[in-house]
XYZ file of C-alpha atoms in Angstrom:
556
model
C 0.463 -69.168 64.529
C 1.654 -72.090 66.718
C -1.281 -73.706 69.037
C -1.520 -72.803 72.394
C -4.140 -75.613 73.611
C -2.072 -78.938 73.693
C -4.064 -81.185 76.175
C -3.535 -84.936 74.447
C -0.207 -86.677 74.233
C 1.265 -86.602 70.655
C 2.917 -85.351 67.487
C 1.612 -82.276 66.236
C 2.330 -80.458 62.794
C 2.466 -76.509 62.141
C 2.794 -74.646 59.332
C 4.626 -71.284 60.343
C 4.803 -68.313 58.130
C 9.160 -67.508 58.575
C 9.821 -66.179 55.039
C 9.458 -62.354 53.511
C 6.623 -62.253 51.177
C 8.188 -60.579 48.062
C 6.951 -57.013 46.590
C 5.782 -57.239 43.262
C 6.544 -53.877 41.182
C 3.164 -51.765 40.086
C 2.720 -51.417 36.393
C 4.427 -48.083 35.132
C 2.962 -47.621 31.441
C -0.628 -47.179 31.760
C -1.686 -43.526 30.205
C -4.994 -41.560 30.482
C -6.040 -39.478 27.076
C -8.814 -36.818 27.364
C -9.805 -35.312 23.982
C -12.492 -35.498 21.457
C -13.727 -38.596 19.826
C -15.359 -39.435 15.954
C -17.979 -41.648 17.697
C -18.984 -42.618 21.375
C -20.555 -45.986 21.037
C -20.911 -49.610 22.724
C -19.929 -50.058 26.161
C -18.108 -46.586 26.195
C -19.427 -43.137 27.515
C -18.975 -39.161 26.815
C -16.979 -38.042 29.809
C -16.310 -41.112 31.086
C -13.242 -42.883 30.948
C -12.876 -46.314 28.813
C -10.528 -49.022 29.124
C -8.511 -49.609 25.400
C -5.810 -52.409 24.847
C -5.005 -51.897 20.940
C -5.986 -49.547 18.184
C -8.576 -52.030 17.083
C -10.436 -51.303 20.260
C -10.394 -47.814 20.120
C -12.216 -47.987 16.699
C -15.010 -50.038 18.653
C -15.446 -47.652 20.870
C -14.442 -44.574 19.923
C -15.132 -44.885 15.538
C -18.394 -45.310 13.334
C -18.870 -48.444 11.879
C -16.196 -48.865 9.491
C -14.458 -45.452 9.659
C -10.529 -45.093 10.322
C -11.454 -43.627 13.761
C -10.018 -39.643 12.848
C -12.611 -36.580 12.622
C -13.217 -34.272 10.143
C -12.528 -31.441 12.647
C -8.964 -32.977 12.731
C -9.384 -33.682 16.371
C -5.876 -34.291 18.431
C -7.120 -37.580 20.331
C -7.117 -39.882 17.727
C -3.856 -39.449 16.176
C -2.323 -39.087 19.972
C -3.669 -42.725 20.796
C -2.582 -44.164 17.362
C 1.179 -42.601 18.203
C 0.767 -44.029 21.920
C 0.247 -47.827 20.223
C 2.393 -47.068 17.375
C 5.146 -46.725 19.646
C 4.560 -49.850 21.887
C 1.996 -48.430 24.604
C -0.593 -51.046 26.066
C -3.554 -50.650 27.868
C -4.404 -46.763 28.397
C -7.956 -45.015 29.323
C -9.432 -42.651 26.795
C -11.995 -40.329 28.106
C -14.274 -38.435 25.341
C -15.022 -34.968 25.674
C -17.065 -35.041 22.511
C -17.606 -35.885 18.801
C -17.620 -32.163 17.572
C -16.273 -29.069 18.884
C -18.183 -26.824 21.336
C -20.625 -24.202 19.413
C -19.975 -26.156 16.315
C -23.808 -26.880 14.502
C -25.749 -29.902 15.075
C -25.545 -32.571 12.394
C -28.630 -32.896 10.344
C -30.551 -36.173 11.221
C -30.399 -37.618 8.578
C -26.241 -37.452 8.337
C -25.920 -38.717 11.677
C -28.314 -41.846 10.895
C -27.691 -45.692 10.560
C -27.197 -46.665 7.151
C -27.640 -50.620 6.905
C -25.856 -51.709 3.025
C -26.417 -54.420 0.969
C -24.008 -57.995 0.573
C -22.903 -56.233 -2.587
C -21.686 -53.118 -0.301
C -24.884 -51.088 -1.954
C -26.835 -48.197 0.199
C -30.468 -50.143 1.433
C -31.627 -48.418 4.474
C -31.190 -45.691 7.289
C -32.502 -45.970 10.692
C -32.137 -42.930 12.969
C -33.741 -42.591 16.829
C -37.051 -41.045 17.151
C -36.519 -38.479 20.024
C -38.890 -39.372 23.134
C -40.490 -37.285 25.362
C -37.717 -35.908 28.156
C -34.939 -37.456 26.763
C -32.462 -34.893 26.182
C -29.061 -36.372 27.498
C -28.224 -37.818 24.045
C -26.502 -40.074 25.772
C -25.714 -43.784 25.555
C -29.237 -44.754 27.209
C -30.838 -43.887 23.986
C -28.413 -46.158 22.197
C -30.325 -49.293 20.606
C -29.167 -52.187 18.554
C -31.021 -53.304 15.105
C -30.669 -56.992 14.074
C -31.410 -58.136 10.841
C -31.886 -61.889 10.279
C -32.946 -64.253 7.417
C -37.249 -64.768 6.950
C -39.413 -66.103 4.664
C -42.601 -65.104 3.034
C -45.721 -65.432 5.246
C -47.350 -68.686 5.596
C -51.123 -69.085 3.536
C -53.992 -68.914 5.838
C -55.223 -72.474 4.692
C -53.104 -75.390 5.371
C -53.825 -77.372 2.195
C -52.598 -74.097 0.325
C -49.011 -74.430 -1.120
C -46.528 -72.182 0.656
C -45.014 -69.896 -1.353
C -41.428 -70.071 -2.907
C -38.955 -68.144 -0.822
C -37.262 -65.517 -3.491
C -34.626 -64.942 -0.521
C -35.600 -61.452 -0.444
C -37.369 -61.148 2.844
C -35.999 -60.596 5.906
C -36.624 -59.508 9.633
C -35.378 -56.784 11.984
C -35.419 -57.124 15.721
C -34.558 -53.474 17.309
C -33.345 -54.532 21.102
C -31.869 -52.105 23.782
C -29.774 -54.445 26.175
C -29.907 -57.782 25.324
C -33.942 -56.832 25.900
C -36.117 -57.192 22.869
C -38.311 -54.269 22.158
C -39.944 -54.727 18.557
C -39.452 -57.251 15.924
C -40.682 -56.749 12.750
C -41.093 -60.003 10.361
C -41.339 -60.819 6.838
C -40.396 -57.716 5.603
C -39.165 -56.639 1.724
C -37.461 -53.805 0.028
C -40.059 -54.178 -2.846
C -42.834 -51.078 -2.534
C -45.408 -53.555 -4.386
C -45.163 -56.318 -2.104
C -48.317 -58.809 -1.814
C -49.805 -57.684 1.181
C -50.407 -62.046 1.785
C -46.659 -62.662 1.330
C -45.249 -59.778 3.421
C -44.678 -56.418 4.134
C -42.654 -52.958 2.341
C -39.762 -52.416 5.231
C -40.259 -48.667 5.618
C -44.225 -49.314 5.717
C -44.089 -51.802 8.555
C -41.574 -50.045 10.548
C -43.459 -46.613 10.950
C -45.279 -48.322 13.680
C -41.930 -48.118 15.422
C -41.873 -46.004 18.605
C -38.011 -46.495 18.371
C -36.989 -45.757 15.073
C -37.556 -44.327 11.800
C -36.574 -45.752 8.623
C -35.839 -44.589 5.182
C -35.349 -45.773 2.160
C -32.021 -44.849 0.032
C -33.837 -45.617 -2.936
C -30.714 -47.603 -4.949
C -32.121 -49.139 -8.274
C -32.297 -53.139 -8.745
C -34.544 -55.822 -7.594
C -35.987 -55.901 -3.992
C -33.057 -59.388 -3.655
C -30.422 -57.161 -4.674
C -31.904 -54.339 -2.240
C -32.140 -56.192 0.758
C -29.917 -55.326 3.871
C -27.319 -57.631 4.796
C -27.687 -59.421 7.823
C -25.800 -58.601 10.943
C -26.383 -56.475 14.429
C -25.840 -52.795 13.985
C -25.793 -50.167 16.590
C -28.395 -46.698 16.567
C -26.537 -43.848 18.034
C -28.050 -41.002 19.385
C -27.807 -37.346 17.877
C -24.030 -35.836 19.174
C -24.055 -33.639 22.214
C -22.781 -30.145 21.082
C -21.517 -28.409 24.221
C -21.294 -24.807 24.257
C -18.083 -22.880 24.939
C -19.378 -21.782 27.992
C -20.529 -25.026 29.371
C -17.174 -27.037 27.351
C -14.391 -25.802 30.947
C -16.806 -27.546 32.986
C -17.323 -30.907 30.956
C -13.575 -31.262 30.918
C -13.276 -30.875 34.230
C -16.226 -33.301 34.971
C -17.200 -34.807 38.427
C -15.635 -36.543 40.957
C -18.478 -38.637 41.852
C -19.620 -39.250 38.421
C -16.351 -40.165 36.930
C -16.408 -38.099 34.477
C -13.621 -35.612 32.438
C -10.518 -35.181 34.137
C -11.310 -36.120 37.234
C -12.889 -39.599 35.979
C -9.609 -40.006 34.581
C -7.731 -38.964 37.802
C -9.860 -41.690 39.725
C -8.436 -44.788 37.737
C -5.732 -46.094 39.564
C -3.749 -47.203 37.591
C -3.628 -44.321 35.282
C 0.249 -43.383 35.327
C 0.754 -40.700 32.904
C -1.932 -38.251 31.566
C -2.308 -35.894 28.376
C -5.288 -33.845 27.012
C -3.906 -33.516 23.543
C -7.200 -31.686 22.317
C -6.675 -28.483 25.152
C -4.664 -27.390 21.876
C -7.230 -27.868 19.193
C -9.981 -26.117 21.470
C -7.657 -23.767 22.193
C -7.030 -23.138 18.319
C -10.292 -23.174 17.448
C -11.054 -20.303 19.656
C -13.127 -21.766 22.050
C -10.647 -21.564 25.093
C -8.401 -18.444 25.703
C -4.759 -19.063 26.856
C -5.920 -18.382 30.288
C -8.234 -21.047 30.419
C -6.081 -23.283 28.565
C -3.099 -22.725 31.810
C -6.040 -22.862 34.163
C -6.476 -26.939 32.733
C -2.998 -27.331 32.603
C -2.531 -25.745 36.254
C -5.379 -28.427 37.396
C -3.704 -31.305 35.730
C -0.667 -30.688 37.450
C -2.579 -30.599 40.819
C -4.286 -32.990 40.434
C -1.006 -35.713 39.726
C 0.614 -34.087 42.737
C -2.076 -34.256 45.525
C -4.149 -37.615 44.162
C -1.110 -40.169 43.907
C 2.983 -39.798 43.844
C 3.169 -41.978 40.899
C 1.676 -40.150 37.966
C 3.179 -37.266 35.400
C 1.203 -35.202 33.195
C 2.954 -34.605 30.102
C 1.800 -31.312 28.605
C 1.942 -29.894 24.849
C 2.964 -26.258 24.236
C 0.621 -24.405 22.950
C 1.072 -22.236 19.269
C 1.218 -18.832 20.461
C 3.991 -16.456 20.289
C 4.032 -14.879 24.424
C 0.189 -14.924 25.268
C -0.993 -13.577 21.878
C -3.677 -15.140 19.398
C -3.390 -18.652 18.003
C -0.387 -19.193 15.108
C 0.687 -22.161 13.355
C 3.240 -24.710 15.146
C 5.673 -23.787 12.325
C 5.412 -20.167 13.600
C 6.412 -20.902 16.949
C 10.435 -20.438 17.942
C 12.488 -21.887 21.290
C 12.303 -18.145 22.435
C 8.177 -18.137 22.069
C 8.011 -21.118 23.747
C 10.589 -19.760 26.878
C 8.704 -16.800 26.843
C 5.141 -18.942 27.292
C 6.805 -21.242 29.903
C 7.572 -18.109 31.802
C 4.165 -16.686 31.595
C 2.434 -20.020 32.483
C 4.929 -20.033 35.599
C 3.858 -23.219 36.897
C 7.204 -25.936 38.252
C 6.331 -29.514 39.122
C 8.355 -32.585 39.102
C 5.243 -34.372 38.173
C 4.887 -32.262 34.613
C 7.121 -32.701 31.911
C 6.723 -30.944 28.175
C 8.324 -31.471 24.519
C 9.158 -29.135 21.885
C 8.286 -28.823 19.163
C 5.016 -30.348 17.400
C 5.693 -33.437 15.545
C 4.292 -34.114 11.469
C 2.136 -37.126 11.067
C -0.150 -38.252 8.207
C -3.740 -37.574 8.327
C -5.843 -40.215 6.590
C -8.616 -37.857 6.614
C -6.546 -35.719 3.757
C -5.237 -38.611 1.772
C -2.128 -39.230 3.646
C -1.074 -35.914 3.784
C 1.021 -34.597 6.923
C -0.563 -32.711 9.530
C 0.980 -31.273 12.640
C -0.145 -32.523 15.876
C 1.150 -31.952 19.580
C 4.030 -34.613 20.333
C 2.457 -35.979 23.836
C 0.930 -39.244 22.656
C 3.747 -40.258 20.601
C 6.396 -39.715 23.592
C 3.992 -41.517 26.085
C 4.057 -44.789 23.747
C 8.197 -44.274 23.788
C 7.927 -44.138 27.581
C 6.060 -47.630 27.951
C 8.016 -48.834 25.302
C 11.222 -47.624 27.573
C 10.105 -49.248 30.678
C 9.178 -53.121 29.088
C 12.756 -52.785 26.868
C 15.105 -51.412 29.396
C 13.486 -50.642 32.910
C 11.457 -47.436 34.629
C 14.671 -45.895 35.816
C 16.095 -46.318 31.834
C 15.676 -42.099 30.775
C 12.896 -42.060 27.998
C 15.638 -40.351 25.495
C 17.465 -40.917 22.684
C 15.112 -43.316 21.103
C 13.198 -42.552 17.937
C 9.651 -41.850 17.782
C 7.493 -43.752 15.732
C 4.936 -42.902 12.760
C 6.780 -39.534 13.333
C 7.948 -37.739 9.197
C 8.661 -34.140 10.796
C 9.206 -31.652 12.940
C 7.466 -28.149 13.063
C 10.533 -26.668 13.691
C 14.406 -27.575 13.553
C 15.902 -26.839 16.761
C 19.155 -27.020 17.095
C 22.165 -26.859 19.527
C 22.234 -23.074 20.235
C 18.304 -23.193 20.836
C 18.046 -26.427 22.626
C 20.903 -24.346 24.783
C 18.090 -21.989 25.745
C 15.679 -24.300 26.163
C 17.147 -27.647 28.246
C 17.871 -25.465 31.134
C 14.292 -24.372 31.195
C 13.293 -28.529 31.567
C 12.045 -27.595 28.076
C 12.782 -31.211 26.537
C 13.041 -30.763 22.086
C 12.798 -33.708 20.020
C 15.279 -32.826 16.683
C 15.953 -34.307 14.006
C 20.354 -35.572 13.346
C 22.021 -36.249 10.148
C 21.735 -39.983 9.624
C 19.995 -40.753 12.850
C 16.942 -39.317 11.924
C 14.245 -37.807 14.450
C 15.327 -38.226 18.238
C 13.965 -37.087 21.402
C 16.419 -35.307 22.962
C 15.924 -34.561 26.638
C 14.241 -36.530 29.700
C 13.761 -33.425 32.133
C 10.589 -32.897 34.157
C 9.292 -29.056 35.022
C 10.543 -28.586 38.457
C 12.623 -25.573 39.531
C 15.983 -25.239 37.191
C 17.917 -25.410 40.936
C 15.855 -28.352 42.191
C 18.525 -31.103 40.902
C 17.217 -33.979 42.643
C 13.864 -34.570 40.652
C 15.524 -33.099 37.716
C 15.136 -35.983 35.663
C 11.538 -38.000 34.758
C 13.511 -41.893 35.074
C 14.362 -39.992 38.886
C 10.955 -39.278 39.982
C 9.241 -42.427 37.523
C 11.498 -44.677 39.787
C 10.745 -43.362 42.834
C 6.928 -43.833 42.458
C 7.350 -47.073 41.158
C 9.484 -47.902 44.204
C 6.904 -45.876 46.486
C 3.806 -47.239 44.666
C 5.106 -51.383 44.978
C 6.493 -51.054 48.639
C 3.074 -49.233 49.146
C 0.777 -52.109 47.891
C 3.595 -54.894 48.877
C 3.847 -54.422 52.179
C -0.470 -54.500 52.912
C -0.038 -57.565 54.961
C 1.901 -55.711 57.488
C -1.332 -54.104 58.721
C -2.361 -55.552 62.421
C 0.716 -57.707 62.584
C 1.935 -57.684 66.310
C 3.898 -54.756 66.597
C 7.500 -56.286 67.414
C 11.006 -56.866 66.736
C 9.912 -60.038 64.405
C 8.002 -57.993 62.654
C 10.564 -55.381 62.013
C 12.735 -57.653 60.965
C 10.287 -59.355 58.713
C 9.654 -55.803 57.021
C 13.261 -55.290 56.696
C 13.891 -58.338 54.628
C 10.704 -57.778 52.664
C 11.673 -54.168 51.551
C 15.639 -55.003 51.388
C 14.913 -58.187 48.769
C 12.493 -56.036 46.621
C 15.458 -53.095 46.507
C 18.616 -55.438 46.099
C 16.265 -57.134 43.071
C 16.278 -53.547 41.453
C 20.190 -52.897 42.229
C 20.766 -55.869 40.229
C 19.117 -54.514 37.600
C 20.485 -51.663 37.656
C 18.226 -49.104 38.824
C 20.082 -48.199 42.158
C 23.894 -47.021 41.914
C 26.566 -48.430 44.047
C 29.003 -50.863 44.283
C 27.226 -53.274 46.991
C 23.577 -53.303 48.117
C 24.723 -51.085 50.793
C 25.939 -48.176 49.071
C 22.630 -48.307 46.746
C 20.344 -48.398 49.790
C 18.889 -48.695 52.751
C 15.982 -50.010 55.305
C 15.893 -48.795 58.675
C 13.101 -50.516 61.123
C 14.136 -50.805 64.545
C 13.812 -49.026 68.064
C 15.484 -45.337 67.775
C 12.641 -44.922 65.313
C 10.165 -46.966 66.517
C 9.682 -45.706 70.570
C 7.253 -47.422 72.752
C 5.043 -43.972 72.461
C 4.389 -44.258 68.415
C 3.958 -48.285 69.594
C 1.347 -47.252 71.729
C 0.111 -44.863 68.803
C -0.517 -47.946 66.598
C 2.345 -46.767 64.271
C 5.334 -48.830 62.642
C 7.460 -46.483 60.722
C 10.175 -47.924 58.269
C 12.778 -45.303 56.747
C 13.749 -46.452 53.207
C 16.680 -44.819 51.628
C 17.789 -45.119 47.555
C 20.124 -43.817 45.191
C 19.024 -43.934 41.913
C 20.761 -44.240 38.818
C 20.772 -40.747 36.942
C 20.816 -40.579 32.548
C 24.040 -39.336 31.571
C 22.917 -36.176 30.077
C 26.509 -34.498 29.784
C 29.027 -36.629 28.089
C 32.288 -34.881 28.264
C 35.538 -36.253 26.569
C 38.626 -34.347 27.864
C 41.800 -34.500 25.375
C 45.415 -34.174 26.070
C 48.726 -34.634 24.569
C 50.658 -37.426 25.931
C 54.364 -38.197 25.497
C 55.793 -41.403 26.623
C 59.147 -39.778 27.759
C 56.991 -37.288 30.493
């Protein structure tokens, strides 16, 4: 802003502000999983959505100590996450809904408890939380951390008296909630005949705790051999069995709390959403098909009212037209057009894959188990948008850690089902598994937002000019700053015609910026409004490709 005080003779220097400040594009490939979970431990939370960067991470948060991070119950979550890695997704938000199903039983304490091994990978000892008084959220609060560290045997009372020789078979346990030391417990043994002057039995001196109880798992050998091995380990809490009644409302969770879907819905930077488990509780019988289209209807509401730049990609659920549960391999393209008719719901912000994909389960030795096919396609879309752009149809690519299909569809069916935005991954001699179709669930006759690279372009070009253009806020309202605007918005879209999102010839064919006075009148001046009309034509995936033959004769 030039000076406007010059009182003294002389040379002055200005720095003025001339240029367009360029729009950096929003991140794209950020997904949002809600499902159930082996283990909800560390910084993470039930209900409440955690950031995850690699499968590693997951397992920290979302595993027991040294488990492969899958469920007995064969929950959907875990293998949806691996496929969204597997196939090149980065960061993404998981959001646990639980670590057993609703109405399931309780764990018995003493299944669910710490159990610290030896160096020589032996069972020592098992720590589980003592409940306190009022504390029946089971949640992370209870959560505390036993350390155990190297010791010696106590000290003799008389200084003259030789100290006695350290066997290495003592050691000490600090329990800490925190970073905040609560008890520590010192020159402890795993031998039951311990002299009471050189230390203490382990799961004598820790009854005292008002923490923790401890048992011994009794292996055979010498108290050395028996000793725990030294490290930090983590006391979880009892899991939270919700009921079936109560289990509509945890998903749903609260706003204000961040929690369930609507935690998930408040990270913004969440892109693309999936609740892989709505099928398993819906298998399982703890969630009727209504409910299950209820979730799915809120989903879908939710990405179309909280932000224009997320898609929900939803999983078809095994039924054959509104009936009981049946297996995935059960369920034909005309079960699945009759349930898409049923559930009646059309968004361009939804999009949904047929049919279930095979995967191995490490939980059964390797052995395939069907799953629904949203994670894996997620992990294709990010991997789509860092290979060949957002506006680059997620299609014809291969899914990853993918070894079957429930069902084979093939050209007839998929002729039932395309029109329907119905998109079927199938499986081509000597190509192997493809997904094959990039249509979102709008209306069959809405055209324009037919495609997902249509309307994933369009919110990424939204979503950047959105946060781009912030500075633009209680500017002067003027022809320099429409001008400024124009060149701001027009570098940002000529960048993405040269990369081939926009079709056209020239920049002006692929788009335009209008910001001048026939829209801006001196009444929405006085208003406080600048509006800027922005105009694109996007590239559209080449769906169709149609060859048309003819004979030719050189005489004609």
């Amino acid at each position: 802003m030039p000076r406007l005080d010059y009182f003294a003779p002389g040379v002055y220097v200005e720095e003025v502000d001339r240029g367009s400040r360029p729009i950096e594009g929003v991140s794209t490939n950020i997904a949002g999983f809600i499902g159930f979970t082996e283990d909800v431990r560390g910084d993470a939370e039930l209900f409440k959505p955690m950031l995850v960067t690699s499968w590693n991470e997951y397992l920290e948060y979302y595993a027991k100590q040294g488990s492969d991070g899958f469920t007995d119950f064969d929950a959907y979550l875990p293998f949806a996450v691996n496929g969204w890695f597997l196939n090149g997704g980065g960061r993404c938000w998981v959001a646990s809904i639980g670590t057993k199903l609703p109405g399931s039983q309780p764990p018995p304490p003493e299944e669910t408890a710490l159990k610290l091994r030896t160096t020589g990978n032996r069972p020592s000892l098992s720590f589980a939380l003592k409940p306190a008084e009022g504390d029946d959220d089971g949640g992370a609060e209870g959560r505390i951390n036993v350390s155990v560290t190297e010791s010696q045997p106590r000290p003799p009372e008389s200084p003259e008296a030789e100290p006695p020789a350290n066997t290495g078979e003592f050691f000490k346990v600090i329990i800490s909630r925190n970073g905040e030391i609560l008890e520590e417990y010192d020159n402890l043994s795993m031998n039951p005949q311990v002299e009471a002057q050189l230390g203490a039995y382990a799961v004598t001196a820790l009854q005292e705790s008002q923490f923790v109880t401890v048992a011994d798992l009794e292996t055979p050998g010498q108290p050395l051999s028996r000793r725990p091995a030294n490290g930090t380990y983590e006391v979880s809490p009892p899991p939270v069995v919700s009921t079936p009644d109560r289990f509509p409302r945890d998903v749903q969770g609260v706003r204000d709390d961040r929690t369930g879907m609507q935690g998930i819905f408040e990270i913004d930077e969440v892109t693309m959403i999936t609740f892989p488990d709505l099928m398993r509780a819906y298998q399982n019988g703890i969630l009727d098909l209504d409910q299950v289209h209820g979730i799915m209807e809120a989903m879908v509401s939710m990405c179309e009212n909280t932000a224009p730049n997320r898609m929900v990609v939803l999983d078809p659920p095994p039924c054959k037209g509104g009936g009981a549960p049946v297996s995935p391999t059960q369920v034909k393209p005309q079960h699945i057009a009759q349930w898409l008719s049923a559930f009646n719901r059309r968004s361009q912000f939804a999009a949904l894959y047929y049919p279930w994909i095979k995967v191995p389960n490490p939980r059964n030795g390797g052995r395939p188990i069907l799953i629904p096919p949203a994670g894996h396609m997620l992990g294709v879309w990010c991997r789509t948008d860092e290979t060949r752009g957002v506006y680059k149809a997620p299609a014809n690519d291969t899914p990853r850690g993918v070894i079957g299909l429930a069902y084979e569809t093939n050209l007839r069916e998929q002729e039932l089902l395309n029109p329907l935005g119905i998109n079927c991954i199938r499986t081509f001699p000597n190509r192997g598994i493809r997904i094959w179709g990039a249509r979102t669930l709008v209306e069959p006759d809405n055209v324009q937002w037919r495609y997902i690279s249509v309307r994933r372009l369009m919110s990424y070009i939204e979503k950047s000019v959105e946060l781009g253009t912030q500075w633009v806020v209680f500017e002067p309202n003027d022809q320099d700053l429409w001008a400024r605007v124009t060149r701001t918005v027009s570098n940002f879209l000529e960048r993405l015609w040269r990369e081939g999102a926009l079709f056209g010839a020239s920049a002006a064919e692929a788009f335009y910026v209008k910001c001048d006075s026939s829209i801006n009148t001196h009444e929405t001046m006085m208003l406080g409004r600048l509006y800027i009309e922005v105009g694109v034509c996007p590239v559209r995936p080449a769906e169709f490709v149609i060859f048309r033959f003819s004979q030719w004769s050189p005489n004609q």
